[in-house]
Coordinates of C-alpha atoms in Angstrom, one line a residue:
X1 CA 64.8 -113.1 142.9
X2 CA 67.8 -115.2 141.8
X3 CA 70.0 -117.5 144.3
X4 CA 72.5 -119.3 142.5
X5 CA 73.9 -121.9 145.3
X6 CA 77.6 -123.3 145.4
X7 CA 77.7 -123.4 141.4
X8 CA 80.4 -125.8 139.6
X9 CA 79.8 -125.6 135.9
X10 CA 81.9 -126.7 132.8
X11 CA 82.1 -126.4 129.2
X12 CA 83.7 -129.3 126.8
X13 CA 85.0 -130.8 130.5
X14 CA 86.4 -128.1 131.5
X15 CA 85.6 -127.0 135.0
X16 CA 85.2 -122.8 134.6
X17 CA 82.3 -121.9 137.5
X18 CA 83.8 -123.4 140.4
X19 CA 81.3 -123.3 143.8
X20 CA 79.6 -119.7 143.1
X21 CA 76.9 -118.5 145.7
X22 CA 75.2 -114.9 144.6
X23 CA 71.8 -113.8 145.7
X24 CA 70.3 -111.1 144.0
X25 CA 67.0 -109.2 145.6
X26 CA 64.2 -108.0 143.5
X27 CA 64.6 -104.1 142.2
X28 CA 68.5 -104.4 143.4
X29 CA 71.1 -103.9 141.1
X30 CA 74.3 -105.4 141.2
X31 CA 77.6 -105.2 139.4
X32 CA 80.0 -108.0 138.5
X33 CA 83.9 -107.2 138.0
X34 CA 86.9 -109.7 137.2
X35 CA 89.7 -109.9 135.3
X36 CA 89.4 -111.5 131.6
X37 CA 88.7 -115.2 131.4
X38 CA 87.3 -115.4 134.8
X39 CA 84.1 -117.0 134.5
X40 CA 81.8 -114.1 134.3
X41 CA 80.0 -114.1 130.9
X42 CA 80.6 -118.3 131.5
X43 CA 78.2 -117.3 134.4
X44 CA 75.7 -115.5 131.9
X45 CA 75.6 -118.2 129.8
X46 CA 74.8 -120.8 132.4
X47 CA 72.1 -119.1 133.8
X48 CA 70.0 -118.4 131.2
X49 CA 70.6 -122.2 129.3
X50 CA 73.0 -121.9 127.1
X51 CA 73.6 -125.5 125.2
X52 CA 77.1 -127.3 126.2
X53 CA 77.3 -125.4 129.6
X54 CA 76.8 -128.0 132.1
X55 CA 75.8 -127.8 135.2
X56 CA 78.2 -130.0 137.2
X57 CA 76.9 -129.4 140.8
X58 CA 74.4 -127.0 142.7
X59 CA 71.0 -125.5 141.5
X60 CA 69.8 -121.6 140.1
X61 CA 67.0 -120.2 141.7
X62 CA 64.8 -118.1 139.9
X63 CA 62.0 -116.8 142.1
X64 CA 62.4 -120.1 143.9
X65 CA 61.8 -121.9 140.5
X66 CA 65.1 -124.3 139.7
X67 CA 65.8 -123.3 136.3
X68 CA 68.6 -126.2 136.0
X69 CA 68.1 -128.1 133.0
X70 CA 65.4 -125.8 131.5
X71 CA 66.0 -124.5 128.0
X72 CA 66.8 -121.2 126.8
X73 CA 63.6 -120.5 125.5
X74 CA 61.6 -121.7 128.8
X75 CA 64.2 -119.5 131.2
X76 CA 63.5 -116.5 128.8
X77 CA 59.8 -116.9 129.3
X78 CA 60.3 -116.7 133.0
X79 CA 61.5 -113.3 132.8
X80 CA 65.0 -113.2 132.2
X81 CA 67.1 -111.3 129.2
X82 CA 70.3 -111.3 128.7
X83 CA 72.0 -108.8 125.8
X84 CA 75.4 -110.3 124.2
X85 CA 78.6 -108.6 124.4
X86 CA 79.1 -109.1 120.9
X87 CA 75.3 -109.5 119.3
X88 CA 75.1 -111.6 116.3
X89 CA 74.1 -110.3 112.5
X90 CA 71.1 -112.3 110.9
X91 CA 70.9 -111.9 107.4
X92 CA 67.5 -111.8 106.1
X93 CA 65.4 -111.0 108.6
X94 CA 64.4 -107.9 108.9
X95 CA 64.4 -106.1 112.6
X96 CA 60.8 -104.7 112.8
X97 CA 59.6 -108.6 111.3
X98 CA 61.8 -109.7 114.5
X99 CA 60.4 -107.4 117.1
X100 CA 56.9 -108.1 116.3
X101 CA 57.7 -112.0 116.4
X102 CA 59.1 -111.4 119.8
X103 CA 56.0 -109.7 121.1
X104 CA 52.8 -108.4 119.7
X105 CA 53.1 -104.7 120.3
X106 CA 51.7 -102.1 117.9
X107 CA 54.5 -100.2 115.4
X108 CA 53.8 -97.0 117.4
X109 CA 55.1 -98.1 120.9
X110 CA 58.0 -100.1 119.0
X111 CA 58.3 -95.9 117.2
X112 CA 58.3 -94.3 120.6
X113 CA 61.5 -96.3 121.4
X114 CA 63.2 -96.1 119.0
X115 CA 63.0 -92.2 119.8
X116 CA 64.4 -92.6 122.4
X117 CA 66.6 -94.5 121.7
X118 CA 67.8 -92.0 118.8
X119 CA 66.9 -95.0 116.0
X120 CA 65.8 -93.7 113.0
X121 CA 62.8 -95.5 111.7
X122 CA 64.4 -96.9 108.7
X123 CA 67.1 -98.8 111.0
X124 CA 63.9 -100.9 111.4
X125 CA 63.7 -102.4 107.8
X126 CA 67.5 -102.9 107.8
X127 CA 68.3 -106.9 108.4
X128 CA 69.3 -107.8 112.2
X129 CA 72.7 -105.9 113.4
X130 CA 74.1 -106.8 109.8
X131 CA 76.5 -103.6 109.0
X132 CA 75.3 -102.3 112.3
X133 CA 78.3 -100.3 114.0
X134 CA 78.6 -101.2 117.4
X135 CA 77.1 -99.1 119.4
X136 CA 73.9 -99.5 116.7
X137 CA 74.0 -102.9 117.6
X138 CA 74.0 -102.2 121.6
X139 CA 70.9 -100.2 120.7
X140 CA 69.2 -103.1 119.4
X141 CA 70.0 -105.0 122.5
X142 CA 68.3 -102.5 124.2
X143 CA 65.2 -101.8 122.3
X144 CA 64.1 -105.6 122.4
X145 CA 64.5 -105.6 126.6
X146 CA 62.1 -102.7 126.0
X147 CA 59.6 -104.7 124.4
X148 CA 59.8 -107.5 126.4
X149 CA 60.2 -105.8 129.8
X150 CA 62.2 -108.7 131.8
X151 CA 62.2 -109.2 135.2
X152 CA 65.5 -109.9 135.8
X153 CA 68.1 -108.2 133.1
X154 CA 72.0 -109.2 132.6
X155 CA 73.8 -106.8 130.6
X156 CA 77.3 -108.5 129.3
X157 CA 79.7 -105.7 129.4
X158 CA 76.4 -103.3 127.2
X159 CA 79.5 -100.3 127.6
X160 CA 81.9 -101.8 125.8
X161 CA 83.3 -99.9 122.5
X162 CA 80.6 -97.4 122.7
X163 CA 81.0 -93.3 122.9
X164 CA 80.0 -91.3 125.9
X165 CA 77.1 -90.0 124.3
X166 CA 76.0 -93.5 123.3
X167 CA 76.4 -95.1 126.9
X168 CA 74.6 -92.0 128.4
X169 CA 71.6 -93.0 126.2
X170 CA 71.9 -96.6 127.1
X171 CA 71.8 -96.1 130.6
X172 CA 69.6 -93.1 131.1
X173 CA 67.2 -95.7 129.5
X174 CA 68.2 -98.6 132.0
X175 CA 67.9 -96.2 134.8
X176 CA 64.1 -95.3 133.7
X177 CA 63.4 -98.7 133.2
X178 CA 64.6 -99.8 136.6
X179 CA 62.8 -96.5 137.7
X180 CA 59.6 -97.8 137.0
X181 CA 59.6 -101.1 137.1
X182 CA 60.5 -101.4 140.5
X183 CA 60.7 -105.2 141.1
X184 CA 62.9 -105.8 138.5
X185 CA 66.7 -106.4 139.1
X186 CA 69.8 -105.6 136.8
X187 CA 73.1 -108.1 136.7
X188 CA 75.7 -106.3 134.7
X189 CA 79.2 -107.0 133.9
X190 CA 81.2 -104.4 133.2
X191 CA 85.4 -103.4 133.6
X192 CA 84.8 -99.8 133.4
X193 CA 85.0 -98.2 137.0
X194 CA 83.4 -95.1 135.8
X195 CA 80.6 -96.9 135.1
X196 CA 79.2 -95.8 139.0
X197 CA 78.5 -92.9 137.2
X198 CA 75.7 -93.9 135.2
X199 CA 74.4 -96.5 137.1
X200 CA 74.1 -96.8 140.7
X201 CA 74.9 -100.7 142.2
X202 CA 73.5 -101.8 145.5
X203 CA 76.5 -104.3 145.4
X204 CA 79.9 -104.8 143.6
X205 CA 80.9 -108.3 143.2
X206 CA 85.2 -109.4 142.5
X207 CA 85.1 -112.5 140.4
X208 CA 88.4 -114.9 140.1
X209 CA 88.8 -117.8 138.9
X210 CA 85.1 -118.8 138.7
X211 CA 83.9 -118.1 142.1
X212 CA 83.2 -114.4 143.9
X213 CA 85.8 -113.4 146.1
X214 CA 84.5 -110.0 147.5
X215 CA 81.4 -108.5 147.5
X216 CA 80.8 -104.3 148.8
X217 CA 79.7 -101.7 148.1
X218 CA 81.1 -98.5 145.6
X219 CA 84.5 -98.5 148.1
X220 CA 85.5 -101.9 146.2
X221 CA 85.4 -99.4 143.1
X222 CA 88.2 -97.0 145.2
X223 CA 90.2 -100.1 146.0
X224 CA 90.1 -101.3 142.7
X225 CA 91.2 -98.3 140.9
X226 CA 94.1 -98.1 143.6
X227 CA 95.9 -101.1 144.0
X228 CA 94.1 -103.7 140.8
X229 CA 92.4 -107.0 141.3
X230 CA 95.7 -107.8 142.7
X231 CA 94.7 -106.8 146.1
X232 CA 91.0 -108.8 146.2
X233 CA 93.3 -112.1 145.0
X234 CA 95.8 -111.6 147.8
X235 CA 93.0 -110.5 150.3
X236 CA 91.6 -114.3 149.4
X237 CA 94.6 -116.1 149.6

């Protein structure tokens, strides 16, 4: 589904994605760890368009379609959705207005998740995330994947600042989603360890200083929590 091939990318000429290779497999999920300020929401950004992140050297594949050079809007259309670690507030624009501009989809099904999703009804006629706490605004994330069922979905750390019973939600609802659409894949970055307990990767990637480093299964998760990204960095040296 996506093959990203020896990626160099850079922002303001500043080299930050420095020869990345990942392949990800339709319905697989995959989880990508790294200490701060290595490159992984830089990697986000670069696959899905974002202006000012330039591609310096190698291509993304999205189901062997080069999305290089396409814009956000053309890449999103493909498929692709990616929710913000820290989602914007709109002022103005109200959410339901937005939901039905992203896809025409009757106020009952956009109802029926919101339920699940634990949303009151009148959340909907509040303007976009502004005031929103943030798990609320998490939710909001989530409810517009729901409505425009991507194919392939990259969650910027969705479990960050949120309580436990807010993150069970969130992922229960991945987890059906995933469930039953089947060729769909999930890229999430998280630095929660315990997040194998909600969500179950079919690989782990280590990211450092914009390239992977090590890529496993859950027993990177047991050598993390043991000796620190210190052990993947002097594994690679």
């Amino acid at each position: 589904m996506l093959n990203i091939k020896k990626l160099f990318c850079s922002i303001n000429k500043t080299l930050i994605i420095k020869g990345l290779d990942l392949k990800i497999k339709e319905g697989s999920i995959h989880l990508l760890m790294g200490p701060n300020g290595t490159g992984k929401s830089t990697l986000f950004f670069t696959i899905t368009g974002k202006p000012n992140y330039k591609i310096n050297k190698g291509n993304i594949f999205f189901k062997k379609k080069k999305i290089n050079g396409l814009s956000p809007y053309e890449i999103s259309k493909l498929g692709i959705y990616l929710t913000f670690q820290n989602p914007i507030e709109i002022d103005g624009i109200k959410i339901i207005k937005y939901l039905k501009y992203l896809r025409n989809i009757k106020y009952k099904k956009i109802y029926k998740f919101c339920k699940v999703l634990r949303i009151k009804k009148e959340y909907l006629n509040r303007y976009f995330n502004l005031g929103f706490s943030g798990g609320e605004k998490k939710k909001n994330e989530i409810l517009q994947l729901l409505i425009l069922k991507p194919k392939l979905i990259l969650l910027d750390e969705i479990d960050s600042g949120l309580d436990i019973d807010t993150i069970k939600i969130i992922f229960k609802i991945i987890n059906n989603y995933l469930k039953i659409n089947k060729k769909s894949s999930l890229l999430i970055i998280s630095h929660n360890t315990n997040i194998i307990n909600y969500i179950k990767p079919n690989k782990i990637h280590i990211m450092h200083n914009g390239s992977i480093i090590s890529s496993n299964g859950v027993q990177i998760i047991k050598k993390l929590e043991k000796f620190g990204y210190n052990y993947f960095l002097k594994k690679n040296n």
